[in-house]
Short mmCIF file of C-alpha atoms and ligand atoms in Angstrom, two decimals:
data_model
loop_
_atom_site.label_atom_id
_atom_site.label_comp_id
_atom_site.label_asym_id
_atom_site.label_seq_id
_atom_site.Cartn_x
_atom_site.Cartn_y
_atom_site.Cartn_z
CA MET U 1 -30.43 13.53 19.44
CA ALA U 2 -32.46 16.35 17.93
CA ALA U 3 -32.09 17.45 14.32
CA GLY U 4 -29.22 19.85 13.82
CA HIS U 5 -27.33 18.75 16.94
CA THR U 6 -23.76 17.96 16.20
CA LEU U 7 -22.58 16.73 19.56
CA GLY U 8 -23.06 13.36 21.07
CA ASN U 9 -21.35 10.05 21.35
CA ILE U 10 -22.45 7.50 18.81
CA VAL U 11 -21.35 3.91 19.25
CA ILE U 12 -21.68 1.40 16.41
CA ALA U 13 -21.47 -2.28 17.32
CA GLY U 14 -20.44 -4.24 14.22
CA GLY U 15 -17.80 -3.27 11.69
CA GLY U 16 -19.39 -4.56 8.51
CA LEU U 17 -21.01 -2.76 5.60
CA ALA U 18 -23.95 -1.42 7.63
CA GLY U 19 -21.75 -0.15 10.48
CA ALA U 20 -19.10 1.44 8.27
CA THR U 21 -21.72 3.03 6.01
CA ALA U 22 -23.43 4.51 9.06
CA ALA U 23 -20.13 6.05 10.21
CA ARG U 24 -19.52 7.45 6.76
CA THR U 25 -23.04 8.89 6.54
CA LEU U 26 -22.81 10.50 9.98
CA ARG U 27 -19.78 12.43 8.81
CA SER U 28 -21.19 13.29 5.38
CA GLU U 29 -24.33 14.61 7.13
CA GLY U 30 -22.17 16.99 9.15
CA TYR U 31 -22.16 15.22 12.51
CA THR U 32 -19.04 16.32 14.38
CA GLY U 33 -19.48 14.39 17.63
CA ALA U 34 -17.63 11.23 18.62
CA ILE U 35 -18.10 8.01 16.64
CA VAL U 36 -16.76 4.71 17.94
CA LEU U 37 -16.99 1.82 15.47
CA LEU U 38 -16.44 -1.56 17.09
CA GLY U 39 -15.73 -4.66 15.02
CA SER U 40 -14.89 -8.17 16.26
CA GLU U 41 -12.87 -8.95 13.18
CA LEU U 42 -9.27 -7.79 12.74
CA HIS U 43 -9.88 -6.43 9.23
CA HIS U 44 -11.09 -2.98 8.31
CA PRO U 45 -14.80 -3.15 7.35
CA TYR U 46 -15.10 -4.93 4.01
CA LEU U 47 -17.61 -6.04 1.39
CA ARG U 48 -18.60 -9.71 1.42
CA PRO U 49 -20.03 -10.26 -2.10
CA PRO U 50 -16.57 -10.59 -3.75
CA LEU U 51 -15.58 -13.26 -1.22
CA SER U 52 -17.62 -15.93 -2.99
CA LYS U 53 -17.03 -14.49 -6.49
CA GLU U 54 -14.27 -12.25 -7.90
CA TYR U 55 -11.90 -12.49 -4.93
CA LEU U 56 -12.38 -16.25 -4.50
CA LEU U 57 -11.80 -16.69 -8.23
CA GLY U 58 -8.55 -14.71 -8.10
CA ARG U 59 -9.94 -12.03 -10.41
CA GLU U 60 -9.83 -9.34 -7.75
CA GLU U 61 -7.43 -8.79 -4.89
CA GLU U 62 -7.99 -7.67 -1.31
CA ASP U 63 -7.54 -3.99 -2.09
CA LYS U 64 -10.98 -4.14 -3.74
CA VAL U 65 -12.91 -5.31 -0.69
CA PRO U 66 -12.73 -2.49 1.93
CA VAL U 67 -15.94 -0.46 2.33
CA VAL U 68 -13.84 2.72 2.41
CA PRO U 69 -10.05 3.08 2.13
CA PRO U 70 -8.48 2.09 5.49
CA GLY U 71 -7.12 5.63 6.02
CA TRP U 72 -10.62 7.11 5.89
CA TYR U 73 -11.42 6.38 9.56
CA ALA U 74 -8.50 8.32 11.04
CA GLU U 75 -8.88 11.10 8.47
CA ASN U 76 -12.52 11.50 9.51
CA ASP U 77 -11.95 11.15 13.23
CA VAL U 78 -13.81 7.86 13.50
CA ASP U 79 -12.49 5.78 16.39
CA LEU U 80 -12.39 2.38 14.66
CA ARG U 81 -11.51 -0.40 17.05
CA LEU U 82 -10.75 -3.74 15.43
CA GLY U 83 -10.83 -6.99 17.39
CA ALA U 84 -13.27 -5.26 19.74
CA THR U 85 -16.33 -7.31 20.68
CA VAL U 86 -19.30 -5.83 22.47
CA THR U 87 -20.37 -8.28 25.16
CA SER U 88 -23.33 -6.47 26.69
CA ILE U 89 -25.47 -3.35 26.52
CA GLY U 90 -26.98 -1.40 29.38
CA PRO U 91 -29.92 0.46 27.81
CA ALA U 92 -30.86 2.18 31.09
CA GLU U 93 -27.36 3.62 31.63
CA ARG U 94 -26.70 3.91 27.86
CA THR U 95 -23.44 1.98 28.04
CA VAL U 96 -21.82 -0.89 26.18
CA LEU U 97 -19.25 -3.26 27.62
CA LEU U 98 -16.40 -4.71 25.54
CA SER U 99 -14.73 -8.10 25.96
CA ASP U 100 -11.57 -6.42 27.32
CA GLY U 101 -13.61 -4.86 30.13
CA THR U 102 -13.82 -1.36 28.60
CA ALA U 103 -17.15 0.42 29.17
CA LEU U 104 -18.33 3.07 26.71
CA SER U 105 -21.25 5.41 27.05
CA TYR U 106 -23.46 6.40 24.13
CA THR U 107 -26.10 8.90 23.25
CA SER U 108 -27.16 6.66 20.33
CA LEU U 109 -26.17 3.05 19.66
CA LEU U 110 -26.37 1.25 16.34
CA LEU U 111 -26.50 -2.54 16.39
CA ALA U 112 -25.00 -3.68 13.09
CA THR U 113 -23.78 -7.08 14.19
CA GLY U 114 -24.77 -8.88 10.98
CA ALA U 115 -25.34 -12.60 10.82
CA ALA U 116 -23.38 -15.80 11.37
CA PRO U 117 -23.43 -19.09 9.46
CA ARG U 118 -26.01 -21.58 10.67
CA THR U 119 -24.44 -24.74 12.05
CA ILE U 120 -25.89 -28.12 12.96
CA PRO U 121 -24.53 -30.80 15.27
CA LEU U 122 -22.93 -32.87 12.51
CA PRO U 123 -20.42 -35.58 13.47
CA GLY U 124 -17.04 -34.82 11.89
CA SER U 125 -17.67 -31.13 11.27
CA GLU U 126 -14.60 -30.25 13.37
CA LEU U 127 -12.26 -32.13 10.98
CA PRO U 128 -9.60 -30.08 9.12
CA GLY U 129 -10.92 -29.30 5.65
CA VAL U 130 -14.48 -28.62 6.88
CA SER U 131 -15.57 -24.99 7.31
CA THR U 132 -18.39 -22.52 7.18
CA PHE U 133 -18.05 -19.45 4.97
CA ARG U 134 -18.63 -15.82 5.89
CA THR U 135 -15.39 -13.88 6.34
CA LEU U 136 -12.38 -12.66 4.39
CA ASP U 137 -10.28 -15.20 6.28
CA ASP U 138 -12.67 -17.99 5.19
CA SER U 139 -12.33 -16.84 1.59
CA ARG U 140 -8.52 -16.61 1.75
CA ARG U 141 -8.34 -20.19 3.07
CA LEU U 142 -10.82 -21.60 0.56
CA ARG U 143 -9.12 -19.86 -2.35
CA ARG U 144 -5.80 -21.50 -1.41
CA LYS U 145 -7.49 -24.91 -1.32
CA LEU U 146 -9.41 -24.54 -4.57
CA GLU U 147 -7.06 -22.66 -6.85
CA ARG U 148 -4.98 -25.59 -8.04
CA GLY U 149 -8.06 -27.64 -8.97
CA GLY U 150 -8.35 -31.43 -8.87
CA LYS U 151 -9.94 -31.60 -5.40
CA ASN U 152 -13.17 -33.31 -4.38
CA VAL U 153 -15.34 -30.53 -3.01
CA VAL U 154 -18.70 -31.00 -1.29
CA MET U 155 -21.02 -28.06 -0.60
CA VAL U 156 -23.62 -28.75 2.05
CA GLY U 157 -26.37 -26.28 1.20
CA SER U 158 -27.84 -25.23 -2.12
CA GLY U 159 -28.75 -21.62 -1.36
CA TRP U 160 -27.12 -18.59 -3.03
CA ILE U 161 -23.79 -18.90 -1.19
CA GLY U 162 -23.54 -22.69 -1.72
CA MET U 163 -24.28 -22.23 -5.42
CA GLU U 164 -21.75 -19.39 -5.81
CA LEU U 165 -19.05 -21.37 -4.01
CA ALA U 166 -19.82 -24.44 -6.14
CA ALA U 167 -19.48 -22.32 -9.29
CA ALA U 168 -16.11 -20.93 -8.15
CA ALA U 169 -14.83 -24.38 -7.16
CA ALA U 170 -15.88 -25.90 -10.50
CA THR U 171 -14.36 -22.97 -12.43
CA TYR U 172 -10.99 -23.88 -10.87
CA GLY U 173 -11.40 -27.44 -12.17
CA ASN U 174 -12.41 -29.15 -8.94
CA ASN U 175 -14.88 -32.02 -8.77
CA VAL U 176 -17.91 -30.48 -7.04
CA THR U 177 -20.98 -32.10 -5.46
CA LEU U 178 -23.77 -30.04 -3.96
CA LEU U 179 -26.18 -31.34 -1.32
CA GLY U 180 -29.42 -29.54 -0.56
CA LEU U 181 -32.67 -30.08 1.30
CA GLU U 182 -34.89 -28.86 -1.56
CA ASP U 183 -35.84 -31.01 -4.58
CA ILE U 184 -34.68 -28.14 -6.78
CA PRO U 185 -31.96 -25.70 -5.71
CA LEU U 186 -33.15 -22.16 -4.94
CA ALA U 187 -36.77 -23.19 -5.56
CA GLY U 188 -37.84 -21.59 -2.27
CA ALA U 189 -36.36 -18.28 -3.38
CA ILE U 190 -37.19 -18.13 -7.10
CA GLY U 191 -39.52 -21.05 -7.83
CA PRO U 192 -38.97 -24.42 -9.52
CA ASP U 193 -38.48 -23.32 -13.16
CA LEU U 194 -35.76 -20.81 -12.38
CA GLY U 195 -34.26 -23.15 -9.78
CA ARG U 196 -33.94 -25.74 -12.58
CA PHE U 197 -32.32 -23.07 -14.75
CA PHE U 198 -29.55 -22.64 -12.15
CA ARG U 199 -29.26 -26.40 -11.66
CA SER U 200 -28.70 -27.05 -15.36
CA LEU U 201 -26.25 -24.14 -15.55
CA HIS U 202 -24.20 -25.86 -12.86
CA GLU U 203 -24.58 -29.31 -14.38
CA SER U 204 -23.33 -28.01 -17.72
CA HIS U 205 -20.12 -27.11 -15.86
CA GLY U 206 -19.83 -30.52 -14.23
CA VAL U 207 -21.33 -29.83 -10.78
CA GLY U 208 -23.13 -32.90 -9.39
CA PHE U 209 -26.28 -32.60 -7.26
CA ARG U 210 -27.75 -34.79 -4.53
CA LEU U 211 -31.26 -33.42 -3.95
CA PRO U 212 -33.00 -33.68 -1.62
CA ALA U 213 -30.21 -34.90 0.60
CA SER U 214 -28.65 -33.96 3.90
CA ALA U 215 -25.27 -34.72 5.39
CA ARG U 216 -25.49 -37.40 8.10
CA GLU U 217 -21.82 -37.49 8.97
CA ILE U 218 -18.47 -36.18 7.83
CA VAL U 219 -15.73 -38.77 7.89
CA GLY U 220 -11.96 -38.37 8.00
CA LYS U 221 -8.73 -40.16 7.26
CA ASP U 222 -5.25 -39.36 8.62
CA GLY U 223 -6.64 -36.43 10.58
CA ALA U 224 -8.38 -34.65 7.70
CA VAL U 225 -11.76 -34.83 6.01
CA SER U 226 -12.16 -37.63 3.46
CA GLY U 227 -15.88 -37.79 2.75
CA VAL U 228 -19.47 -36.88 3.48
CA VAL U 229 -22.07 -39.54 4.24
CA THR U 230 -25.57 -38.55 3.11
CA ASP U 231 -28.83 -39.49 4.80
CA SER U 232 -29.29 -42.23 2.17
CA GLY U 233 -25.94 -43.74 3.21
CA GLU U 234 -23.96 -42.66 0.14
CA LEU U 235 -20.31 -41.79 0.83
CA ILE U 236 -19.18 -38.85 -1.29
CA PRO U 237 -15.37 -38.45 -1.33
CA ALA U 238 -14.28 -35.00 -0.12
CA ASP U 239 -11.02 -33.12 0.40
CA VAL U 240 -12.89 -29.89 1.09
CA VAL U 241 -16.35 -29.50 2.68
CA VAL U 242 -18.16 -26.19 3.07
CA LEU U 243 -21.23 -25.96 5.28
CA ALA U 244 -23.36 -23.30 3.59
CA MET U 245 -26.69 -23.75 5.32
CA GLY U 246 -27.78 -20.14 5.60
CA VAL U 247 -27.20 -17.62 8.37
CA LEU U 248 -28.79 -16.54 11.63
CA PRO U 249 -28.89 -12.90 12.74
CA ASN U 250 -26.51 -12.02 15.61
CA THR U 251 -29.23 -10.98 18.06
CA GLY U 252 -27.60 -12.13 21.33
CA LEU U 253 -26.69 -8.62 22.52
CA ALA U 254 -30.16 -7.28 21.82
CA LEU U 255 -31.91 -10.23 23.46
CA THR U 256 -30.02 -9.97 26.73
CA ALA U 257 -30.57 -6.20 26.79
CA GLY U 258 -34.34 -6.67 26.46
CA VAL U 259 -34.53 -5.19 22.94
CA GLU U 260 -37.43 -6.78 21.01
CA VAL U 261 -36.29 -9.59 18.73
CA ASP U 262 -38.24 -11.72 16.28
CA ASN U 263 -36.24 -13.15 13.38
CA GLY U 264 -33.75 -10.32 13.89
CA ILE U 265 -33.95 -7.10 15.87
CA LEU U 266 -37.38 -5.56 15.31
CA THR U 267 -37.32 -1.96 14.16
CA ASP U 268 -39.66 0.61 12.73
CA ALA U 269 -39.05 1.96 9.21
CA SER U 270 -36.50 4.44 10.61
CA LEU U 271 -34.56 1.51 12.11
CA ARG U 272 -35.39 2.45 15.70
CA THR U 273 -35.59 -0.55 18.03
CA SER U 274 -37.92 -0.96 20.99
CA GLU U 275 -35.28 0.71 23.24
CA PRO U 276 -34.86 4.51 23.09
CA GLY U 277 -31.52 5.51 21.54
CA ILE U 278 -30.84 2.06 20.08
CA PHE U 279 -31.05 1.45 16.31
CA ALA U 280 -30.37 -1.63 14.18
CA ALA U 281 -29.35 -2.03 10.53
CA GLY U 282 -28.16 -4.62 8.03
CA ASP U 283 -28.55 -8.40 8.22
CA VAL U 284 -29.44 -8.26 11.91
CA ALA U 285 -32.44 -5.90 11.52
CA ASN U 286 -35.99 -7.00 10.85
CA ALA U 287 -37.37 -3.65 9.73
CA LEU U 288 -40.89 -2.51 9.01
CA HIS U 289 -41.09 -1.91 5.26
CA PRO U 290 -43.41 0.96 4.31
CA PHE U 291 -44.31 -0.69 0.98
CA THR U 292 -45.77 -3.88 2.46
CA GLY U 293 -46.50 -2.67 5.98
CA LYS U 294 -44.75 -5.82 7.21
CA HIS U 295 -41.40 -6.54 8.77
CA TYR U 296 -38.72 -7.76 6.40
CA ARG U 297 -35.22 -9.00 7.19
CA SER U 298 -32.94 -8.91 4.22
CA GLU U 299 -29.55 -10.62 4.05
CA HIS U 300 -28.29 -8.59 1.14
CA TRP U 301 -25.67 -6.02 0.40
CA SER U 302 -27.99 -3.18 -0.69
CA ASN U 303 -30.02 -3.49 2.52
CA ALA U 304 -26.85 -3.12 4.64
CA LEU U 305 -25.77 -0.14 2.55
CA ASN U 306 -29.12 1.65 2.59
CA GLY U 307 -29.82 0.62 6.17
CA GLY U 308 -26.50 2.08 7.33
CA LYS U 309 -27.41 5.38 5.67
CA VAL U 310 -30.94 5.49 7.07
CA ALA U 311 -29.87 4.54 10.61
CA ALA U 312 -27.23 7.30 10.61
CA LYS U 313 -29.75 9.92 9.50
CA ALA U 314 -32.34 8.68 11.99
CA MET U 315 -29.73 8.85 14.79
CA LEU U 316 -29.25 12.51 13.85
CA GLY U 317 -32.97 13.07 14.22
CA GLN U 318 -33.67 13.34 10.50
CA ASP U 319 -36.86 12.02 8.98
CA ALA U 320 -35.38 8.98 7.21
CA THR U 321 -37.02 5.65 6.38
CA LEU U 322 -35.72 2.49 4.73
CA SER U 323 -38.20 2.32 1.89
CA THR U 324 -36.04 1.17 -1.04
CA ILE U 325 -37.21 -1.89 -2.96
CA PRO U 326 -35.02 -4.80 -1.80
CA TYR U 327 -32.32 -5.71 -4.34
CA PHE U 328 -29.59 -8.32 -4.68
CA TYR U 329 -27.41 -9.92 -7.29
CA THR U 330 -25.42 -13.06 -7.94
CA ASP U 331 -22.78 -14.14 -10.47
CA GLN U 332 -22.37 -17.82 -11.29
CA PHE U 333 -20.33 -19.03 -14.28
CA ASP U 334 -21.49 -16.94 -17.25
CA VAL U 335 -24.72 -15.85 -15.56
CA SER U 336 -25.12 -12.43 -13.96
CA MET U 337 -28.44 -12.12 -12.18
CA GLU U 338 -30.07 -9.14 -10.48
CA TYR U 339 -33.29 -9.30 -8.45
CA SER U 340 -35.52 -6.56 -7.10
CA GLY U 341 -38.67 -7.00 -5.10
CA PHE U 342 -40.34 -8.92 -2.34
CA PRO U 343 -39.68 -12.68 -2.37
CA ASP U 344 -42.44 -13.21 0.20
CA LEU U 345 -45.03 -11.66 -2.13
CA ALA U 346 -43.66 -13.57 -5.13
CA ALA U 347 -43.64 -16.94 -3.35
CA GLY U 348 -45.98 -19.48 -4.91
CA THR U 349 -46.68 -17.49 -8.07
CA ASP U 350 -45.35 -18.47 -11.51
CA PRO U 351 -43.07 -15.92 -13.13
CA VAL U 352 -43.77 -14.39 -16.54
CA ILE U 353 -40.69 -14.66 -18.76
CA ARG U 354 -39.53 -12.09 -21.31
CA GLY U 355 -36.58 -13.32 -23.35
CA SER U 356 -35.10 -16.78 -23.41
CA LEU U 357 -33.91 -19.17 -20.71
CA GLU U 358 -32.05 -21.18 -23.38
CA ARG U 359 -30.07 -18.13 -24.48
CA LYS U 360 -29.59 -17.22 -20.79
CA GLU U 361 -30.91 -13.73 -21.41
CA PHE U 362 -34.27 -12.99 -19.84
CA ILE U 363 -36.33 -11.14 -17.27
CA ALA U 364 -38.69 -12.99 -14.91
CA PHE U 365 -41.57 -10.95 -13.48
CA TRP U 366 -43.63 -12.14 -10.51
CA GLN U 367 -47.11 -10.69 -10.10
CA ARG U 368 -49.83 -10.55 -7.46
CA ASP U 369 -53.24 -9.28 -8.53
CA SER U 370 -51.72 -8.25 -11.88
CA ARG U 371 -49.15 -6.04 -10.15
CA VAL U 372 -45.43 -6.77 -10.37
CA VAL U 373 -44.02 -7.63 -6.93
CA ALA U 374 -40.57 -8.90 -7.95
CA GLY U 375 -38.40 -9.21 -11.01
CA MET U 376 -35.14 -10.86 -11.87
CA SER U 377 -32.97 -10.02 -14.86
CA VAL U 378 -30.42 -12.47 -16.18
CA ASN U 379 -27.59 -11.29 -18.45
CA TRP U 380 -29.81 -8.39 -19.51
CA PRO U 381 -27.50 -6.02 -21.38
CA HIS U 382 -26.31 -3.31 -19.01
CA GLN U 383 -26.16 -0.77 -21.80
CA ALA U 384 -29.90 -1.30 -22.50
CA ARG U 385 -31.92 1.81 -21.62
CA PRO U 386 -34.00 1.89 -19.55
CA GLY U 387 -32.18 -0.73 -17.48
CA ALA U 388 -34.11 -3.86 -16.53
CA GLN U 389 -33.80 -3.23 -12.79
CA LYS U 390 -34.97 0.35 -13.17
CA VAL U 391 -38.11 -0.86 -14.95
CA ILE U 392 -38.76 -3.63 -12.43
CA LYS U 393 -38.44 -1.22 -9.50
CA ALA U 394 -40.69 1.34 -11.20
CA LEU U 395 -43.34 -1.31 -11.87
CA ILE U 396 -43.25 -2.47 -8.26
CA SER U 397 -43.40 1.00 -6.72
CA GLY U 398 -46.02 2.18 -9.24
CA ARG U 399 -48.36 -0.70 -8.22
CA THR U 400 -49.92 -0.32 -11.66
CA PRO U 401 -51.65 -3.45 -13.01
CA VAL U 402 -49.98 -4.77 -16.16
CA SER U 403 -50.95 -7.83 -18.19
CA ALA U 404 -48.72 -10.88 -18.36
CA ASP U 405 -48.81 -10.62 -22.16
CA ARG U 406 -47.33 -7.13 -22.07
CA LEU U 407 -44.64 -8.20 -19.65
CA ALA U 408 -43.67 -11.14 -21.88
CA ASP U 409 -43.83 -9.25 -25.17
CA GLY U 410 -40.20 -8.79 -26.18
CA SER U 411 -41.19 -7.05 -29.42
CA ALA U 412 -42.05 -3.89 -27.47
CA GLY U 413 -39.29 -1.98 -25.66
CA LEU U 414 -39.00 -2.26 -21.90
CA ASP U 415 -39.75 1.47 -21.68
CA GLN U 416 -43.29 0.64 -22.82
CA LEU U 417 -43.83 -1.04 -19.46
CA LEU U 418 -42.98 2.01 -17.40
CA PRO U 419 -46.04 3.28 -15.56
CA GLU U 420 -45.89 6.68 -17.31
CA ALA U 421 -45.56 5.12 -20.81
C1 LIG C 1 -19.79 -14.83 0.96
C2 LIG C 1 -20.92 -13.85 0.84
C3 LIG C 1 -21.32 -13.41 -0.40
C4 LIG C 1 -22.36 -12.50 -0.52
N1 LIG C 1 -22.76 -12.11 -1.76
C5 LIG C 1 -23.77 -11.24 -1.88
C6 LIG C 1 -24.21 -10.82 -3.15
O1 LIG C 1 -23.69 -11.25 -4.18
N2 LIG C 1 -25.22 -9.93 -3.25
C7 LIG C 1 -25.83 -9.43 -2.14
O2 LIG C 1 -26.74 -8.62 -2.28
N3 LIG C 1 -25.45 -9.81 -0.89
C8 LIG C 1 -24.45 -10.71 -0.74
N4 LIG C 1 -24.04 -11.11 0.51
C9 LIG C 1 -24.72 -10.56 1.69
C10 LIG C 1 -24.09 -9.25 2.18
O3 LIG C 1 -22.70 -9.34 2.14
C11 LIG C 1 -24.58 -8.99 3.60
O4 LIG C 1 -25.95 -8.72 3.50
C12 LIG C 1 -23.85 -7.83 4.26
O5 LIG C 1 -22.50 -8.15 4.45
C13 LIG C 1 -24.48 -7.51 5.61
O6 LIG C 1 -23.75 -6.48 6.20
P1 LIG C 1 -23.87 -6.19 7.76
O7 LIG C 1 -22.98 -5.02 8.01
O8 LIG C 1 -25.27 -6.15 8.16
O9 LIG C 1 -23.27 -7.50 8.48
P2 LIG C 1 -21.87 -8.20 8.41
O10 LIG C 1 -21.25 -8.03 7.08
O11 LIG C 1 -22.09 -9.58 8.91
O12 LIG C 1 -20.98 -7.40 9.46
C14 LIG C 1 -21.22 -7.46 10.83
C15 LIG C 1 -19.90 -7.36 11.57
O13 LIG C 1 -20.17 -7.21 12.94
C16 LIG C 1 -19.26 -7.99 13.68
N5 LIG C 1 -19.84 -8.29 14.98
C17 LIG C 1 -20.81 -9.20 15.28
N6 LIG C 1 -21.08 -9.17 16.59
C18 LIG C 1 -20.29 -8.22 17.12
C19 LIG C 1 -20.12 -7.74 18.45
N7 LIG C 1 -20.82 -8.23 19.48
N8 LIG C 1 -19.21 -6.77 18.66
C20 LIG C 1 -18.49 -6.24 17.62
N9 LIG C 1 -18.62 -6.68 16.36
C21 LIG C 1 -19.51 -7.65 16.11
C22 LIG C 1 -19.07 -9.21 12.82
O14 LIG C 1 -17.86 -9.87 13.14
C23 LIG C 1 -19.04 -8.60 11.42
O15 LIG C 1 -17.74 -8.24 11.05
C24 LIG C 1 -23.01 -12.03 0.65
C25 LIG C 1 -22.61 -12.48 1.91
C26 LIG C 1 -21.56 -13.39 2.02
C27 LIG C 1 -21.15 -13.89 3.37
#
């Protein structure tokens, strides 16, 4: 569709943050043609971060999770179809087929199908009380199980979601054990020292760890889960088991349609796939990042938000690229963490710390060739100006060399680190 054209028929497969944001952006950019937004779930598009935090903890209710108020779609003439699953795409005819047999034609198609929890063939994983975790329905069910406390809870997986769920379960007064394949939780993402920081945070709230350990079998009693057997043969009692072993991008539609896939749907920086008229955004997209010149698949909220915006503009023929520095956050117990940068570039380097891990108030900077490539702020005061994330992002985009001593020197203001300072 050429720039300035307002007619067309845009179909969005996937009613999550990326899909809904794309619909919203199409309208805010003045597109007046048809938009069909197709989502397999029965809920209006919603935000997932609260599901493992504020909502799960009962501090926020469901009215806080929609991406836009439910009435927005009809008010903006967006044909939102819930419970509608796309089963195949015909790139040559520019059509999609839905599970109820409906065929829709498109001028542009956005694949925003997200990701699904990774599963393994684990005996006993079908027992009541065992679940994966991704959706609002998963969070509703888990909240009901956890909120009275006193349960034995086992998390299989020590990544961000497993750690957040463990924190929520322990906050409710449950007895939580976390199993993970790494020696130190999160070490692959943020390195051993900061992984230990999160481990001791959890231990100080009573969470037990088995590391490295995997689940060999889940056992049951009276038709419900009763324990998890680890690879060392230990039986950990369990009333609730969550399998939080990461996610895999939902690439099935793209693969069968011949769209190029490699760890997600491959796109250029404007989120165009290998097939004309087909775009991809959010968790499912492995997009070329202009900063590194490499493909990067992010499983984070800001990528789905920004990707939805960029894909919408690109579908309208605008010159848009997804060039923002990747960002994500997590909240666990009394720790609020924000991270900006490129984990791949940071991997294997030791972070420089400004502040104090003991006081749980610090910034970790990762460098390559004296340039900051990632930074993580923990409980850094939000009222501080300039904000920690602003400085980290400016240092990364500026590519200016900065010494480790300057980064660590808390006696000078953060503003002194800004490239123009
Ligand atoms: C519990 C949880 C907590 C999180 N916390 C954080 C956080 O603190 N910080 C952060 O940065 N990120 C967080 N994330 C990640 C963030 O939520 C995701 O990156 C974001 O939701 C991705 O959005 P998306 O639209 O790409 O995909 P999704 O949210 O997965 O949405 C895709 C939708 O498409 C639907 N769909 C799939 N296939 C089809 C099909 N064939 N037809 C129709 N519909 C289909 C799916 O059912 C789904 O509803 C969290 C994720 C989870 C699960």
